[in-house]
Amino acid sequence: MNIYEIRGQFPILSRKIDGKPLVYLDNAATSQTPRCVVETINDMYFNHKSNVHRGVHTISQEATDIMEATREKVRQFINAQSTSEIIFTRGTTEAINLVASSYGDSLYTGDEIILTVMEHHSNIVPWQLLQRNKRLKIHVVPIDNDGNLDMNAYEDLFTENIRFVAVTHVSNVLGTINPVKEIIQIAHRYGVPVLIDGAQAAPHTKIDVQDLDADFYCFSSHKMYGPAGIGVLYGKEKRLSRMVPYQGGGEMIGNVSFEKTTFAELPFKFEAGTPDFVGIAAFGAAIDYINSIGLDNIADQELLLLDAATSQLMEIEGMRIFGTSDNKNGVISFLVGDINSYDMGVLLDKLGIAVRTGHHCAQPLMKRLGVTGTVRASFAFYNTLEEVNAFTQAVARVAKMF
Ligand code: C6P
């Protein structure tokens, strides 16, 4: 893998910030997009823009074929059994909201669900919204000081009242890769379905939803070198087919009358209205791009960067790293002494380094860590060891200024 050649595919990586080369380490928030994906967007607008699933004319057929070809690419990417199980959404957030709303419809007041303390707000708030009508009880699995889930505490939560489990595959703050296969096995022993928030996993590691036996799996295109505004809900057909639609509108119906409306087959039952067929086509190009690089190569490079950055950061006086699990991916959250994360982020930006600061949409986790925010660097395979050096030297320089 020639990283320098690869970087040529990402024009933004050649930008300068305040005259300094951009070092983009905010990939967990959103990753950058290669030329081939942007060219697909142009090609869709210039040559194939037409509404999908609605026209008999040639370009409508073309747009439909491209969209459905992407559904098949997604199916293969996560090894789902059928394209009926692949629903396009606006992102992970909408995918989780869809499940909380539609699967949630089958829950009753007094039912209990399990989340973890490391969830992103996207996997907390939809369940709390459901609580308004259902008065569900939410249990929260704790973590140890390295950022590993307490699996004994998890299993101890199961009683006959537990009806659903929703867990992140990888923490966007700690980088912890959760043992989701085991989490699912335990839940299934009690007959409980599981949703996995894969927003931080799908860009970095091979997902096999059948091997995991996940009931639902969610992820976002924009963290996978694709466009923003597209995501995927994978759901087992037997679960999706029993769920009520999430939204009503065009294309999700079988037959409409004022007396009685029937719904379309899967997956269209959950795709009301004109979808972002341009974004979906571009997401297909992003999946092709990931496949051309290879997820193993991506993971190897990101681990190399993680290890180098971790050991270099540890040499800085007052360094505290949050998330020290043996099983983590390319995310480092840290604080130095009592330097506010925001101040560190602003000063790093002056040196060309783009990181995220603050609570990372995980306020309950911040509370557990006893902080209001952290600085977070997150790697993609197109980052280099030179960039890691520039980053850690910049952190050391800012630390000295305080
Ligand atoms: N985390 C981050 O900087 P959307 O916004 O729908 O594409 O993804 C939401 C989401 C859900 N789960 C996890 C674990 C996530 O990390 C995210 C997005 C970004 O950490 C933006 S807040």
CSV table of N, CA and C in Angstrom, one decimal, residues 73-183:
chain,number,residue,atom,x,y,z
A,73,LYS,N,-24.0,-4.2,-3.0
A,73,LYS,CA,-22.7,-4.0,-2.5
A,73,LYS,C,-22.7,-4.0,-1.0
A,74,VAL,N,-23.6,-3.3,-0.4
A,74,VAL,CA,-23.7,-3.2,1.1
A,74,VAL,C,-24.0,-4.6,1.6
A,75,ARG,N,-24.9,-5.3,1.0
A,75,ARG,CA,-25.2,-6.7,1.4
A,75,ARG,C,-23.9,-7.5,1.5
A,76,GLN,N,-23.1,-7.5,0.4
A,76,GLN,CA,-21.9,-8.2,0.4
A,76,GLN,C,-20.9,-7.7,1.4
A,77,PHE,N,-20.9,-6.4,1.6
A,77,PHE,CA,-19.9,-5.8,2.5
A,77,PHE,C,-20.1,-6.3,3.9
A,78,ILE,N,-21.3,-6.5,4.3
A,78,ILE,CA,-21.6,-7.0,5.7
A,78,ILE,C,-22.1,-8.4,5.8
A,79,ASN,N,-22.0,-9.1,4.6
A,79,ASN,CA,-22.5,-10.5,4.5
A,79,ASN,C,-23.9,-10.7,5.0
A,80,ALA,N,-24.8,-9.8,4.6
A,80,ALA,CA,-26.3,-10.0,5.0
A,80,ALA,C,-26.8,-11.1,4.0
A,81,GLN,N,-27.9,-11.8,4.5
A,81,GLN,CA,-28.4,-12.9,3.7
A,81,GLN,C,-29.1,-12.3,2.4
A,82,SER,N,-29.8,-11.2,2.5
A,82,SER,CA,-30.6,-10.7,1.4
A,82,SER,C,-30.6,-9.2,1.4
A,83,THR,N,-30.8,-8.7,0.2
A,83,THR,CA,-30.9,-7.2,0.0
A,83,THR,C,-32.2,-6.7,0.7
A,84,SER,N,-33.1,-7.5,1.0
A,84,SER,CA,-34.3,-7.1,1.7
A,84,SER,C,-34.0,-6.6,3.1
A,85,GLU,N,-32.8,-7.0,3.6
A,85,GLU,CA,-32.4,-6.7,4.9
A,85,GLU,C,-31.6,-5.4,5.0
A,86,ILE,N,-31.4,-4.7,3.8
A,86,ILE,CA,-30.6,-3.5,3.8
A,86,ILE,C,-31.5,-2.3,3.6
A,87,ILE,N,-31.6,-1.5,4.5
A,87,ILE,CA,-32.4,-0.3,4.4
A,87,ILE,C,-31.6,1.0,4.4
A,88,PHE,N,-31.8,1.8,3.4
A,88,PHE,CA,-31.0,3.1,3.4
A,88,PHE,C,-31.7,4.1,4.3
A,89,THR,N,-30.8,4.7,5.1
A,89,THR,CA,-31.3,5.8,6.0
A,89,THR,C,-30.4,7.0,5.8
A,90,ARG,N,-30.6,8.0,6.6
A,90,ARG,CA,-29.8,9.2,6.5
A,90,ARG,C,-28.5,9.0,7.3
A,91,GLY,N,-28.4,8.0,8.1
A,91,GLY,CA,-27.1,7.8,8.8
A,91,GLY,C,-27.4,6.8,10.0
A,92,THR,N,-26.4,6.6,10.8
A,92,THR,CA,-26.6,5.7,11.9
A,92,THR,C,-27.7,6.2,12.8
A,93,THR,N,-27.7,7.5,13.0
A,93,THR,CA,-28.7,8.1,14.0
A,93,THR,C,-30.1,7.8,13.5
A,94,GLU,N,-30.4,7.9,12.2
A,94,GLU,CA,-31.7,7.6,11.7
A,94,GLU,C,-32.0,6.1,11.8
A,95,ALA,N,-31.0,5.3,11.6
A,95,ALA,CA,-31.2,3.9,11.6
A,95,ALA,C,-31.6,3.4,13.0
A,96,ILE,N,-30.9,4.0,14.0
A,96,ILE,CA,-31.3,3.7,15.4
A,96,ILE,C,-32.7,4.2,15.8
A,97,ASN,N,-32.9,5.4,15.3
A,97,ASN,CA,-34.3,6.0,15.6
A,97,ASN,C,-35.4,5.1,15.0
A,98,LEU,N,-35.1,4.6,13.8
A,98,LEU,CA,-36.0,3.7,13.1
A,98,LEU,C,-36.4,2.5,14.0
A,99,VAL,N,-35.3,1.9,14.5
A,99,VAL,CA,-35.5,0.7,15.3
A,99,VAL,C,-36.2,1.0,16.6
A,100,ALA,N,-35.8,2.1,17.2
A,100,ALA,CA,-36.4,2.5,18.5
A,100,ALA,C,-37.9,2.8,18.3
A,101,SER,N,-38.2,3.4,17.2
A,101,SER,CA,-39.6,3.8,16.9
A,101,SER,C,-40.4,2.5,16.5
A,102,SER,N,-39.9,1.8,15.5
A,102,SER,CA,-40.7,0.7,14.9
A,102,SER,C,-40.6,-0.6,15.7
A,103,TYR,N,-39.4,-1.0,16.1
A,103,TYR,CA,-39.4,-2.2,17.0
A,103,TYR,C,-40.0,-1.8,18.3
A,104,GLY,N,-39.7,-0.5,18.7
A,104,GLY,CA,-40.1,0.0,20.0
A,104,GLY,C,-41.7,-0.1,20.2
A,105,ASP,N,-42.3,0.0,19.0
A,105,ASP,CA,-43.8,-0.1,19.0
A,105,ASP,C,-44.3,-1.4,19.7
A,106,SER,N,-43.4,-2.5,19.6
A,106,SER,CA,-43.9,-3.8,20.1
A,106,SER,C,-43.5,-3.9,21.6
A,107,LEU,N,-42.9,-2.9,22.2
A,107,LEU,CA,-42.5,-3.0,23.6
A,107,LEU,C,-43.7,-2.4,24.5
A,108,TYR,N,-43.7,-2.8,25.7
A,108,TYR,CA,-44.8,-2.4,26.6
A,108,TYR,C,-44.2,-1.7,27.8
A,109,THR,N,-45.1,-0.9,28.4
A,109,THR,CA,-44.7,-0.3,29.7
A,109,THR,C,-44.3,-1.3,30.7
A,110,GLY,N,-43.2,-1.1,31.3
A,110,GLY,CA,-42.6,-2.1,32.3
A,110,GLY,C,-41.5,-2.9,31.6
A,111,ASP,N,-41.4,-2.9,30.3
A,111,ASP,CA,-40.3,-3.7,29.7
A,111,ASP,C,-39.0,-2.9,30.0
A,112,GLU,N,-37.9,-3.7,29.9
A,112,GLU,CA,-36.6,-3.1,30.3
A,112,GLU,C,-35.6,-3.4,29.1
A,113,ILE,N,-34.7,-2.4,28.9
A,113,ILE,CA,-33.7,-2.6,27.8
A,113,ILE,C,-32.3,-2.3,28.4
A,114,ILE,N,-31.3,-2.7,27.7
A,114,ILE,CA,-29.9,-2.6,28.2
A,114,ILE,C,-29.1,-1.7,27.2
A,115,LEU,N,-28.5,-0.7,27.7
A,115,LEU,CA,-27.5,0.1,26.9
A,115,LEU,C,-26.2,0.0,27.7
A,116,THR,N,-25.2,0.7,27.2
A,116,THR,CA,-23.9,0.8,28.0
A,116,THR,C,-23.6,2.2,28.2
A,117,VAL,N,-22.7,2.4,29.2
A,117,VAL,CA,-22.3,3.8,29.6
A,117,VAL,C,-21.5,4.5,28.5
A,118,MET,N,-21.0,3.7,27.5
A,118,MET,CA,-20.1,4.3,26.5
A,118,MET,C,-20.9,4.6,25.2
A,119,GLU,N,-22.2,4.6,25.3
A,119,GLU,CA,-23.0,4.9,24.0
A,119,GLU,C,-22.9,6.3,23.6
A,120,HIS,N,-22.9,6.5,22.3
A,120,HIS,CA,-23.1,7.8,21.7
A,120,HIS,C,-24.5,8.3,22.0
A,121,HIS,N,-24.8,9.6,22.0
A,121,HIS,CA,-26.2,10.0,22.3
A,121,HIS,C,-27.2,9.4,21.3
A,122,SER,N,-26.7,9.1,20.1
A,122,SER,CA,-27.6,8.5,19.1
A,122,SER,C,-28.1,7.2,19.5
A,123,ASN,N,-27.5,6.5,20.5
A,123,ASN,CA,-28.0,5.2,20.9
A,123,ASN,C,-28.5,5.3,22.4
A,124,ILE,N,-28.8,6.5,22.8
A,124,ILE,CA,-29.4,6.8,24.1
A,124,ILE,C,-30.7,7.5,23.9
A,125,VAL,N,-30.6,8.6,23.3
A,125,VAL,CA,-31.8,9.5,23.2
A,125,VAL,C,-33.0,8.9,22.5
A,126,PRO,N,-32.8,8.1,21.4
A,126,PRO,CA,-34.0,7.5,20.8
A,126,PRO,C,-34.7,6.6,21.7
A,127,TRP,N,-34.0,5.9,22.6
A,127,TRP,CA,-34.6,5.0,23.6
A,127,TRP,C,-35.3,5.8,24.7
A,128,GLN,N,-34.8,7.0,25.0
A,128,GLN,CA,-35.4,7.9,26.0
A,128,GLN,C,-36.7,8.5,25.4
A,129,LEU,N,-36.7,8.8,24.1
A,129,LEU,CA,-37.9,9.3,23.4
A,129,LEU,C,-39.0,8.2,23.5
A,130,LEU,N,-38.6,7.0,23.3
A,130,LEU,CA,-39.6,5.9,23.4
A,130,LEU,C,-40.1,5.8,24.8
A,131,GLN,N,-39.3,6.1,25.8
A,131,GLN,CA,-39.7,6.0,27.2
A,131,GLN,C,-40.9,7.0,27.5
A,132,ARG,N,-41.0,8.0,26.7
A,132,ARG,CA,-42.1,9.0,26.9
A,132,ARG,C,-43.5,8.3,26.9
A,133,ASN,N,-43.6,7.3,25.9
A,133,ASN,CA,-44.9,6.6,25.8
A,133,ASN,C,-45.0,5.3,26.5
A,134,LYS,N,-43.8,4.7,26.7
A,134,LYS,CA,-43.8,3.3,27.2
A,134,LYS,C,-43.3,3.2,28.6
A,135,ARG,N,-42.7,4.2,29.1
A,135,ARG,CA,-42.1,4.1,30.5
A,135,ARG,C,-41.3,2.8,30.6
A,136,LEU,N,-40.3,2.7,29.7
A,136,LEU,CA,-39.4,1.6,29.8
A,136,LEU,C,-38.3,1.8,30.8
A,137,LYS,N,-37.8,0.8,31.4
A,137,LYS,CA,-36.6,1.0,32.3
A,137,LYS,C,-35.3,0.7,31.5
A,138,ILE,N,-34.4,1.7,31.6
A,138,ILE,CA,-33.1,1.5,30.9
A,138,ILE,C,-32.0,1.1,31.9
A,139,HIS,N,-31.4,0.0,31.6
A,139,HIS,CA,-30.2,-0.4,32.4
A,139,HIS,C,-28.9,0.0,31.7
A,140,VAL,N,-27.9,0.3,32.4
A,140,VAL,CA,-26.7,0.8,31.8
A,140,VAL,C,-25.5,-0.1,32.2
A,141,VAL,N,-24.8,-0.7,31.3
A,141,VAL,CA,-23.7,-1.6,31.6
A,141,VAL,C,-22.5,-0.7,31.9
A,142,PRO,N,-21.8,-0.9,33.0
A,142,PRO,CA,-20.6,-0.1,33.4
A,142,PRO,C,-19.4,-0.5,32.6
A,143,ILE,N,-18.3,0.3,32.8
A,143,ILE,CA,-17.0,-0.1,32.2
A,143,ILE,C,-16.0,-0.1,33.3
A,144,ASP,N,-14.8,-0.8,33.1
A,144,ASP,CA,-13.7,-0.8,34.0
A,144,ASP,C,-12.8,0.4,33.7
A,145,ASN,N,-11.7,0.6,34.4
A,145,ASN,CA,-10.9,1.8,34.2
A,145,ASN,C,-10.2,1.8,32.9
A,146,ASP,N,-10.0,0.7,32.2
A,146,ASP,CA,-9.4,0.7,30.9
A,146,ASP,C,-10.4,1.0,29.8
A,147,GLY,N,-11.7,1.0,30.2
A,147,GLY,CA,-12.7,1.2,29.1
A,147,GLY,C,-13.3,-0.1,28.5
A,148,ASN,N,-13.2,-1.2,29.3
A,148,ASN,CA,-13.8,-2.4,28.8
A,148,ASN,C,-15.2,-2.6,29.5
A,149,LEU,N,-16.1,-3.1,28.8
A,149,LEU,CA,-17.4,-3.3,29.4
A,149,LEU,C,-17.3,-4.4,30.4
A,150,ASP,N,-18.1,-4.2,31.5
A,150,ASP,CA,-18.2,-5.2,32.6
A,150,ASP,C,-19.1,-6.3,32.1
A,151,MET,N,-18.6,-7.4,31.6
A,151,MET,CA,-19.5,-8.4,31.0
A,151,MET,C,-20.3,-9.2,32.0
A,152,ASN,N,-19.7,-9.3,33.3
A,152,ASN,CA,-20.5,-10.0,34.3
A,152,ASN,C,-21.7,-9.1,34.7
A,153,ALA,N,-21.4,-7.8,34.8
A,153,ALA,CA,-22.6,-6.9,35.2
A,153,ALA,C,-23.6,-7.0,34.0
A,154,TYR,N,-23.1,-7.1,32.8
A,154,TYR,CA,-24.1,-7.2,31.7
A,154,TYR,C,-25.0,-8.4,31.8
A,155,GLU,N,-24.3,-9.6,32.0
A,155,GLU,CA,-25.1,-10.8,32.0
A,155,GLU,C,-26.0,-10.8,33.3
A,156,ASP,N,-25.6,-10.2,34.4
A,156,ASP,CA,-26.4,-10.2,35.6
A,156,ASP,C,-27.7,-9.4,35.4
A,157,LEU,N,-27.7,-8.5,34.4
A,157,LEU,CA,-28.9,-7.7,34.2
A,157,LEU,C,-30.1,-8.5,33.6
A,158,PHE,N,-29.8,-9.6,33.0
A,158,PHE,CA,-30.9,-10.4,32.3
A,158,PHE,C,-31.9,-10.9,33.3
A,159,THR,N,-33.2,-10.5,33.2
A,159,THR,CA,-34.3,-11.1,33.8
A,159,THR,C,-35.4,-11.3,32.7
A,160,GLU,N,-36.5,-11.7,33.1
A,160,GLU,CA,-37.6,-11.9,32.1
A,160,GLU,C,-38.1,-10.6,31.6
A,161,ASN,N,-37.8,-9.5,32.2
A,161,ASN,CA,-38.3,-8.2,31.8
A,161,ASN,C,-37.4,-7.6,30.7
A,162,ILE,N,-36.2,-8.1,30.5
A,162,ILE,CA,-35.3,-7.5,29.5
A,162,ILE,C,-35.9,-7.9,28.1
A,163,ARG,N,-36.1,-6.8,27.3
A,163,ARG,CA,-36.7,-7.0,25.9
A,163,ARG,C,-35.8,-6.6,24.8
A,164,PHE,N,-34.7,-5.8,25.1
A,164,PHE,CA,-33.9,-5.3,24.0
A,164,PHE,C,-32.5,-4.9,24.5
A,165,VAL,N,-31.5,-5.1,23.7
A,165,VAL,CA,-30.1,-4.7,24.0
A,165,VAL,C,-29.6,-3.8,22.8
A,166,ALA,N,-29.0,-2.7,23.1
A,166,ALA,CA,-28.5,-1.8,22.1
A,166,ALA,C,-27.1,-1.3,22.5
A,167,VAL,N,-26.1,-1.7,21.8
A,167,VAL,CA,-24.7,-1.5,22.2
A,167,VAL,C,-23.8,-1.1,21.0
A,168,THR,N,-22.9,-0.2,21.3
A,168,THR,CA,-21.9,0.2,20.3
A,168,THR,C,-20.9,-0.9,20.0
A,169,HIS,N,-20.5,-1.0,18.8
A,169,HIS,CA,-19.5,-2.0,18.4
A,169,HIS,C,-18.1,-1.5,18.9
A,170,VAL,N,-17.9,-0.2,18.6
A,170,VAL,CA,-16.6,0.5,18.9
A,170,VAL,C,-17.0,1.8,19.5
A,171,SER,N,-16.3,2.1,20.7
A,171,SER,CA,-16.6,3.4,21.3
A,171,SER,C,-15.9,4.6,20.5
A,172,ASN,N,-16.7,5.6,20.3
A,172,ASN,CA,-16.1,6.8,19.5
A,172,ASN,C,-15.2,7.6,20.4
A,173,VAL,N,-15.1,7.3,21.7
A,173,VAL,CA,-14.3,8.1,22.6
A,173,VAL,C,-13.1,7.3,23.0
A,174,LEU,N,-13.4,6.0,23.5
A,174,LEU,CA,-12.3,5.2,24.1
A,174,LEU,C,-11.6,4.3,23.0
A,175,GLY,N,-12.3,4.1,21.9
A,175,GLY,CA,-11.8,3.2,20.9
A,175,GLY,C,-12.0,1.8,21.2
A,176,THR,N,-12.5,1.5,22.4
A,176,THR,CA,-12.7,0.1,22.8
A,176,THR,C,-13.6,-0.7,21.7
A,177,ILE,N,-13.0,-1.9,21.3
A,177,ILE,CA,-13.8,-2.7,20.4
A,177,ILE,C,-14.6,-3.7,21.3
A,178,ASN,N,-15.9,-3.6,21.4
A,178,ASN,CA,-16.6,-4.4,22.3
A,178,ASN,C,-16.8,-5.9,21.8
A,179,PRO,N,-16.9,-6.8,22.7
A,179,PRO,CA,-17.1,-8.2,22.3
A,179,PRO,C,-18.5,-8.5,21.8
A,180,VAL,N,-18.9,-7.9,20.7
A,180,VAL,CA,-20.3,-7.9,20.3
A,180,VAL,C,-20.8,-9.3,20.0
A,181,LYS,N,-20.0,-10.2,19.5
A,181,LYS,CA,-20.5,-11.5,19.3
A,181,LYS,C,-20.9,-12.2,20.6
A,182,GLU,N,-20.1,-12.0,21.6
A,182,GLU,CA,-20.5,-12.6,22.9
A,182,GLU,C,-21.7,-11.8,23.5
A,183,ILE,N,-21.7,-10.5,23.3
A,183,ILE,CA,-22.9,-9.8,23.8
A,183,ILE,C,-24.2,-10.3,23.2
